[in-house]
Amino acid sequence: MKSKILSNILKMLTFPFLCAVGGPFLYTKKKEQAPLKFNKDGKFRILHLTDVHLVHELMEEEQPIEITKQQVADTLNLFEECIKRTKPDLVVFTGDNVSSNYELITYDYAAKTIRRIYNTIGKYNLPLAITFGNHDGERNTHKEFQMRIFMEYENFRGVYNEEEMYGCGNYSLPILSSDGKKTAFNLWMFDSNDYLDGIKGMPYDCVHKSQLDWYKRKSDKLKAENGGKPVYSFAFQHICVPEVHDAFLEVDEKTPGAMKCDDGKYHILPENATGELNESPSPPMVRYDGEFDAFKSQGDVVALFCGHDHVNDFIVEKDGIKLCQTICGGFMTYGWRRGGRLIEIDENNPKEFFTETICIEEREEVDI
């Protein structure tokens, strides 16, 4: 409901402002987009980027924030280097796309920043999908407004919501078989929302029941269209699920490499995990509407890809579902390894997939 109300308000009230900042896209019909489709070799490649925390570099000259033009340039160059290395069929950003947590950020600067993102991806005419993070909607630069700016890009695949539900940017993207005859795979995009009651400083929110109800209905529909078999899928969102702690090994605090996590326990990665656990994951710990159980009951999601925790890039498995973290992709936030993640799906074996961290640069920790 919240998303629908804000969307309607924006349609009614923001036309003069959006035109002033470059908004003739408001009533411009896009060209028909080619469907996402497995290639002739049966492969489909996704570049996952997250936590880029971008700000337009002109903001530094007009407002006192701690960024440099070089950090902006490095972040945009990272996008391009990741694209060149991975040769993706789709680019997915999973939140904290814009550093809306700066006190003086405006709608104008948020719009300019988003255009820097999609113009960089647009150099390669790649399909783009996004979800939002906990920082995107701070300082009242509403996510619905940001989604509208992303929708300027001709090859953008996102929508406000597929139907009325909580949050903004809940939708699915089917990937057709190489012959184009059926949906061979599916991608779920979820808004993991921001803070309880929308108040910064409160515990992190979660994917809400209305979002999960939509997911179950759509998942059942895809299953029915697939002869009663689940359509294997990935889910993308900003904040991970609390079950990630259950996938770790609980250890004594004196164990080498032990990490004290948000569940109050000490953990290390299990032997079958890959990647690194360098900080405690920060999932919702107060309110939780059962997203992971929904994935299990539907039987379609084989992996969940998240960001939020900038220096983690582990993959752990719980109950047959891989929980995958990707390192941050921006230079205006904390972290020391920056890059993205390549994900490659094989049409002939869609339940299994190849993935690797694409580390573009390691540099000294940025203190922000």
PDB file of N, CA and C in Angstrom, residues 172-228:
ATOM      1  N   SER A 172       9.680  -9.898 -10.818  1.00  0.00           N
ATOM      2  CA  SER A 172      10.392 -11.091 -11.276  1.00  0.00           C
ATOM      3  C   SER A 172      10.792 -10.914 -12.731  1.00  0.00           C
ATOM      4  N   LEU A 173      11.881 -11.575 -13.096  1.00  0.00           N
ATOM      5  CA  LEU A 173      12.403 -11.491 -14.458  1.00  0.00           C
ATOM      6  C   LEU A 173      12.599 -12.905 -14.994  1.00  0.00           C
ATOM      7  N   PRO A 174      11.737 -13.344 -15.903  1.00  0.00           N
ATOM      8  CA  PRO A 174      11.927 -14.671 -16.484  1.00  0.00           C
ATOM      9  C   PRO A 174      13.086 -14.674 -17.474  1.00  0.00           C
ATOM     10  N   ILE A 175      13.796 -15.778 -17.513  1.00  0.00           N
ATOM     11  CA  ILE A 175      14.838 -15.998 -18.521  1.00  0.00           C
ATOM     12  C   ILE A 175      14.356 -17.134 -19.414  1.00  0.00           C
ATOM     13  N   LEU A 176      14.192 -16.836 -20.677  1.00  0.00           N
ATOM     14  CA  LEU A 176      13.674 -17.833 -21.609  1.00  0.00           C
ATOM     15  C   LEU A 176      14.750 -18.840 -21.996  1.00  0.00           C
ATOM     16  N   SER A 177      14.300 -20.012 -22.414  1.00  0.00           N
ATOM     17  CA  SER A 177      15.213 -21.018 -22.942  1.00  0.00           C
ATOM     18  C   SER A 177      15.884 -20.489 -24.203  1.00  0.00           C
ATOM     19  N   SER A 178      16.967 -21.112 -24.614  1.00  0.00           N
ATOM     20  CA  SER A 178      17.715 -20.626 -25.776  1.00  0.00           C
ATOM     21  C   SER A 178      16.877 -20.646 -27.047  1.00  0.00           C
ATOM     22  N   ASP A 179      15.879 -21.526 -27.116  1.00  0.00           N
ATOM     23  CA  ASP A 179      14.997 -21.536 -28.286  1.00  0.00           C
ATOM     24  C   ASP A 179      13.806 -20.594 -28.113  1.00  0.00           C
ATOM     25  N   GLY A 180      13.707 -19.956 -26.948  1.00  0.00           N
ATOM     26  CA  GLY A 180      12.659 -18.969 -26.714  1.00  0.00           C
ATOM     27  C   GLY A 180      11.283 -19.537 -26.472  1.00  0.00           C
ATOM     28  N   LYS A 181      11.174 -20.831 -26.235  1.00  0.00           N
ATOM     29  CA  LYS A 181       9.859 -21.464 -26.160  1.00  0.00           C
ATOM     30  C   LYS A 181       9.270 -21.537 -24.750  1.00  0.00           C
ATOM     31  N   LYS A 182      10.099 -21.369 -23.727  1.00  0.00           N
ATOM     32  CA  LYS A 182       9.562 -21.496 -22.366  1.00  0.00           C
ATOM     33  C   LYS A 182      10.414 -20.691 -21.389  1.00  0.00           C
ATOM     34  N   THR A 183       9.879 -20.485 -20.193  1.00  0.00           N
ATOM     35  CA  THR A 183      10.654 -19.877 -19.118  1.00  0.00           C
ATOM     36  C   THR A 183      11.535 -20.957 -18.515  1.00  0.00           C
ATOM     37  N   ALA A 184      12.844 -20.798 -18.691  1.00  0.00           N
ATOM     38  CA  ALA A 184      13.787 -21.815 -18.236  1.00  0.00           C
ATOM     39  C   ALA A 184      14.362 -21.507 -16.862  1.00  0.00           C
ATOM     40  N   PHE A 185      14.265 -20.245 -16.440  1.00  0.00           N
ATOM     41  CA  PHE A 185      14.815 -19.819 -15.155  1.00  0.00           C
ATOM     42  C   PHE A 185      14.097 -18.539 -14.772  1.00  0.00           C
ATOM     43  N   ASN A 186      14.194 -18.157 -13.497  1.00  0.00           N
ATOM     44  CA  ASN A 186      13.518 -16.936 -13.066  1.00  0.00           C
ATOM     45  C   ASN A 186      14.369 -16.203 -12.038  1.00  0.00           C
ATOM     46  N   LEU A 187      14.262 -14.886 -12.039  1.00  0.00           N
ATOM     47  CA  LEU A 187      14.963 -14.049 -11.069  1.00  0.00           C
ATOM     48  C   LEU A 187      13.942 -13.274 -10.255  1.00  0.00           C
ATOM     49  N   TRP A 188      14.043 -13.361  -8.932  1.00  0.00           N
ATOM     50  CA  TRP A 188      13.169 -12.614  -8.023  1.00  0.00           C
ATOM     51  C   TRP A 188      13.924 -11.416  -7.476  1.00  0.00           C
ATOM     52  N   MET A 189      13.323 -10.249  -7.564  1.00  0.00           N
ATOM     53  CA  MET A 189      13.892  -9.032  -6.998  1.00  0.00           C
ATOM     54  C   MET A 189      13.010  -8.594  -5.824  1.00  0.00           C
ATOM     55  N   PHE A 190      13.619  -8.500  -4.644  1.00  0.00           N
ATOM     56  CA  PHE A 190      12.873  -8.135  -3.440  1.00  0.00           C
ATOM     57  C   PHE A 190      13.427  -6.851  -2.836  1.00  0.00           C
ATOM     58  N   ASP A 191      12.523  -6.016  -2.346  1.00  0.00           N
ATOM     59  CA  ASP A 191      12.907  -4.892  -1.504  1.00  0.00           C
ATOM     60  C   ASP A 191      12.980  -5.412  -0.070  1.00  0.00           C
ATOM     61  N   SER A 192      14.198  -5.490   0.481  1.00  0.00           N
ATOM     62  CA  SER A 192      14.332  -5.955   1.872  1.00  0.00           C
ATOM     63  C   SER A 192      14.050  -4.830   2.859  1.00  0.00           C
ATOM     64  N   ASN A 193      13.646  -3.670   2.322  1.00  0.00           N
ATOM     65  CA  ASN A 193      13.212  -2.519   3.116  1.00  0.00           C
ATOM     66  C   ASN A 193      14.374  -1.943   3.930  1.00  0.00           C
ATOM     67  N   ASP A 194      14.071  -1.079   4.898  1.00  0.00           N
ATOM     68  CA  ASP A 194      15.181  -0.387   5.562  1.00  0.00           C
ATOM     69  C   ASP A 194      15.194  -0.631   7.073  1.00  0.00           C
ATOM     70  N   TYR A 195      14.384   0.147   7.817  1.00  0.00           N
ATOM     71  CA  TYR A 195      14.399   0.044   9.276  1.00  0.00           C
ATOM     72  C   TYR A 195      12.975  -0.159   9.785  1.00  0.00           C
ATOM     73  N   LEU A 196      12.850  -0.802  10.926  1.00  0.00           N
ATOM     74  CA  LEU A 196      11.527  -0.974  11.525  1.00  0.00           C
ATOM     75  C   LEU A 196      10.847   0.378  11.677  1.00  0.00           C
ATOM     76  N   ASP A 197       9.600   0.425  11.233  1.00  0.00           N
ATOM     77  CA  ASP A 197       8.792   1.653  11.289  1.00  0.00           C
ATOM     78  C   ASP A 197       9.386   2.770  10.442  1.00  0.00           C
ATOM     79  N   GLY A 198      10.337   2.435   9.567  1.00  0.00           N
ATOM     80  CA  GLY A 198      10.927   3.446   8.695  1.00  0.00           C
ATOM     81  C   GLY A 198      11.789   4.460   9.413  1.00  0.00           C
ATOM     82  N   ILE A 199      12.238   4.146  10.626  1.00  0.00           N
ATOM     83  CA  ILE A 199      12.996   5.105  11.439  1.00  0.00           C
ATOM     84  C   ILE A 199      14.458   4.687  11.482  1.00  0.00           C
ATOM     85  N   LYS A 200      15.340   5.548  10.964  1.00  0.00           N
ATOM     86  CA  LYS A 200      16.769   5.257  10.999  1.00  0.00           C
ATOM     87  C   LYS A 200      17.228   5.093  12.442  1.00  0.00           C
ATOM     88  N   GLY A 201      18.073   4.094  12.657  1.00  0.00           N
ATOM     89  CA  GLY A 201      18.537   3.805  14.007  1.00  0.00           C
ATOM     90  C   GLY A 201      17.785   2.648  14.641  1.00  0.00           C
ATOM     91  N   MET A 202      16.606   2.333  14.097  1.00  0.00           N
ATOM     92  CA  MET A 202      15.867   1.160  14.549  1.00  0.00           C
ATOM     93  C   MET A 202      16.503  -0.086  13.927  1.00  0.00           C
ATOM     94  N   PRO A 203      16.162  -1.288  14.425  1.00  0.00           N
ATOM     95  CA  PRO A 203      16.683  -2.509  13.802  1.00  0.00           C
ATOM     96  C   PRO A 203      16.257  -2.601  12.339  1.00  0.00           C
ATOM     97  N   TYR A 204      17.001  -3.412  11.581  1.00  0.00           N
ATOM     98  CA  TYR A 204      16.688  -3.563  10.163  1.00  0.00           C
ATOM     99  C   TYR A 204      15.343  -4.248   9.970  1.00  0.00           C
ATOM    100  N   ASP A 205      14.665  -3.846   8.918  1.00  0.00           N
ATOM    101  CA  ASP A 205      13.375  -4.418   8.547  1.00  0.00           C
ATOM    102  C   ASP A 205      13.614  -5.695   7.749  1.00  0.00           C
ATOM    103  N   CYS A 206      12.557  -6.232   7.169  1.00  0.00           N
ATOM    104  CA  CYS A 206      12.638  -7.491   6.443  1.00  0.00           C
ATOM    105  C   CYS A 206      11.728  -7.435   5.223  1.00  0.00           C
ATOM    106  N   VAL A 207      11.722  -8.495   4.442  1.00  0.00           N
ATOM    107  CA  VAL A 207      10.730  -8.674   3.388  1.00  0.00           C
ATOM    108  C   VAL A 207       9.408  -9.016   4.066  1.00  0.00           C
ATOM    109  N   HIS A 208       8.357  -8.237   3.756  1.00  0.00           N
ATOM    110  CA  HIS A 208       7.093  -8.341   4.490  1.00  0.00           C
ATOM    111  C   HIS A 208       6.178  -9.433   3.922  1.00  0.00           C
ATOM    112  N   LYS A 209       5.158  -9.757   4.706  1.00  0.00           N
ATOM    113  CA  LYS A 209       4.218 -10.812   4.336  1.00  0.00           C
ATOM    114  C   LYS A 209       3.560 -10.541   2.989  1.00  0.00           C
ATOM    115  N   SER A 210       3.170  -9.306   2.704  1.00  0.00           N
ATOM    116  CA  SER A 210       2.512  -9.023   1.422  1.00  0.00           C
ATOM    117  C   SER A 210       3.447  -9.309   0.250  1.00  0.00           C
ATOM    118  N   GLN A 211       4.732  -9.073   0.440  1.00  0.00           N
ATOM    119  CA  GLN A 211       5.705  -9.388  -0.602  1.00  0.00           C
ATOM    120  C   GLN A 211       5.833 -10.898  -0.781  1.00  0.00           C
ATOM    121  N   LEU A 212       5.844 -11.622   0.328  1.00  0.00           N
ATOM    122  CA  LEU A 212       5.955 -13.074   0.257  1.00  0.00           C
ATOM    123  C   LEU A 212       4.688 -13.705  -0.307  1.00  0.00           C
ATOM    124  N   ASP A 213       3.532 -13.124  -0.025  1.00  0.00           N
ATOM    125  CA  ASP A 213       2.284 -13.628  -0.612  1.00  0.00           C
ATOM    126  C   ASP A 213       2.327 -13.502  -2.128  1.00  0.00           C
ATOM    127  N   TRP A 214       2.817 -12.358  -2.612  1.00  0.00           N
ATOM    128  CA  TRP A 214       2.982 -12.182  -4.069  1.00  0.00           C
ATOM    129  C   TRP A 214       3.938 -13.221  -4.626  1.00  0.00           C
ATOM    130  N   TYR A 215       5.072 -13.398  -3.956  1.00  0.00           N
ATOM    131  CA  TYR A 215       6.068 -14.372  -4.418  1.00  0.00           C
ATOM    132  C   TYR A 215       5.468 -15.767  -4.532  1.00  0.00           C
ATOM    133  N   LYS A 216       4.715 -16.194  -3.523  1.00  0.00           N
ATOM    134  CA  LYS A 216       4.143 -17.536  -3.543  1.00  0.00           C
ATOM    135  C   LYS A 216       3.140 -17.692  -4.682  1.00  0.00           C
ATOM    136  N   ARG A 217       2.301 -16.668  -4.893  1.00  0.00           N
ATOM    137  CA  ARG A 217       1.320 -16.739  -5.984  1.00  0.00           C
ATOM    138  C   ARG A 217       2.028 -16.825  -7.338  1.00  0.00           C
ATOM    139  N   LYS A 218       3.021 -15.983  -7.525  1.00  0.00           N
ATOM    140  CA  LYS A 218       3.723 -15.974  -8.810  1.00  0.00           C
ATOM    141  C   LYS A 218       4.529 -17.259  -8.995  1.00  0.00           C
ATOM    142  N   SER A 219       5.134 -17.748  -7.928  1.00  0.00           N
ATOM    143  CA  SER A 219       5.877 -19.003  -7.987  1.00  0.00           C
ATOM    144  C   SER A 219       4.959 -20.165  -8.354  1.00  0.00           C
ATOM    145  N   ASP A 220       3.770 -20.198  -7.764  1.00  0.00           N
ATOM    146  CA  ASP A 220       2.798 -21.249  -8.090  1.00  0.00           C
ATOM    147  C   ASP A 220       2.366 -21.157  -9.549  1.00  0.00           C
ATOM    148  N   LYS A 221       2.201 -19.946 -10.046  1.00  0.00           N
ATOM    149  CA  LYS A 221       1.799 -19.750 -11.442  1.00  0.00           C
ATOM    150  C   LYS A 221       2.883 -20.268 -12.391  1.00  0.00           C
ATOM    151  N   LEU A 222       4.131 -19.932 -12.100  1.00  0.00           N
ATOM    152  CA  LEU A 222       5.230 -20.415 -12.934  1.00  0.00           C
ATOM    153  C   LEU A 222       5.322 -21.939 -12.882  1.00  0.00           C
ATOM    154  N   LYS A 223       5.090 -22.495 -11.695  1.00  0.00           N
ATOM    155  CA  LYS A 223       5.128 -23.949 -11.539  1.00  0.00           C
ATOM    156  C   LYS A 223       4.045 -24.613 -12.377  1.00  0.00           C
ATOM    157  N   ALA A 224       2.843 -24.048 -12.355  1.00  0.00           N
ATOM    158  CA  ALA A 224       1.742 -24.612 -13.144  1.00  0.00           C
ATOM    159  C   ALA A 224       2.050 -24.554 -14.633  1.00  0.00           C
ATOM    160  N   GLU A 225       2.661 -23.461 -15.068  1.00  0.00           N
ATOM    161  CA  GLU A 225       3.012 -23.306 -16.480  1.00  0.00           C
ATOM    162  C   GLU A 225       4.171 -24.209 -16.885  1.00  0.00           C
ATOM    163  N   ASN A 226       4.879 -24.751 -15.893  1.00  0.00           N
ATOM    164  CA  ASN A 226       6.045 -25.606 -16.150  1.00  0.00           C
ATOM    165  C   ASN A 226       5.723 -27.079 -15.895  1.00  0.00           C
ATOM    166  N   GLY A 227       4.466 -27.436 -16.071  1.00  0.00           N
ATOM    167  CA  GLY A 227       4.072 -28.829 -15.925  1.00  0.00           C
ATOM    168  C   GLY A 227       4.105 -29.336 -14.500  1.00  0.00           C
ATOM    169  N   GLY A 228       3.927 -28.431 -13.535  1.00  0.00           N
ATOM    170  CA  GLY A 228       3.906 -28.834 -12.139  1.00  0.00           C
ATOM    171  C   GLY A 228       5.270 -28.886 -11.473  1.00  0.00           C
TER     172      GLY A 228
END
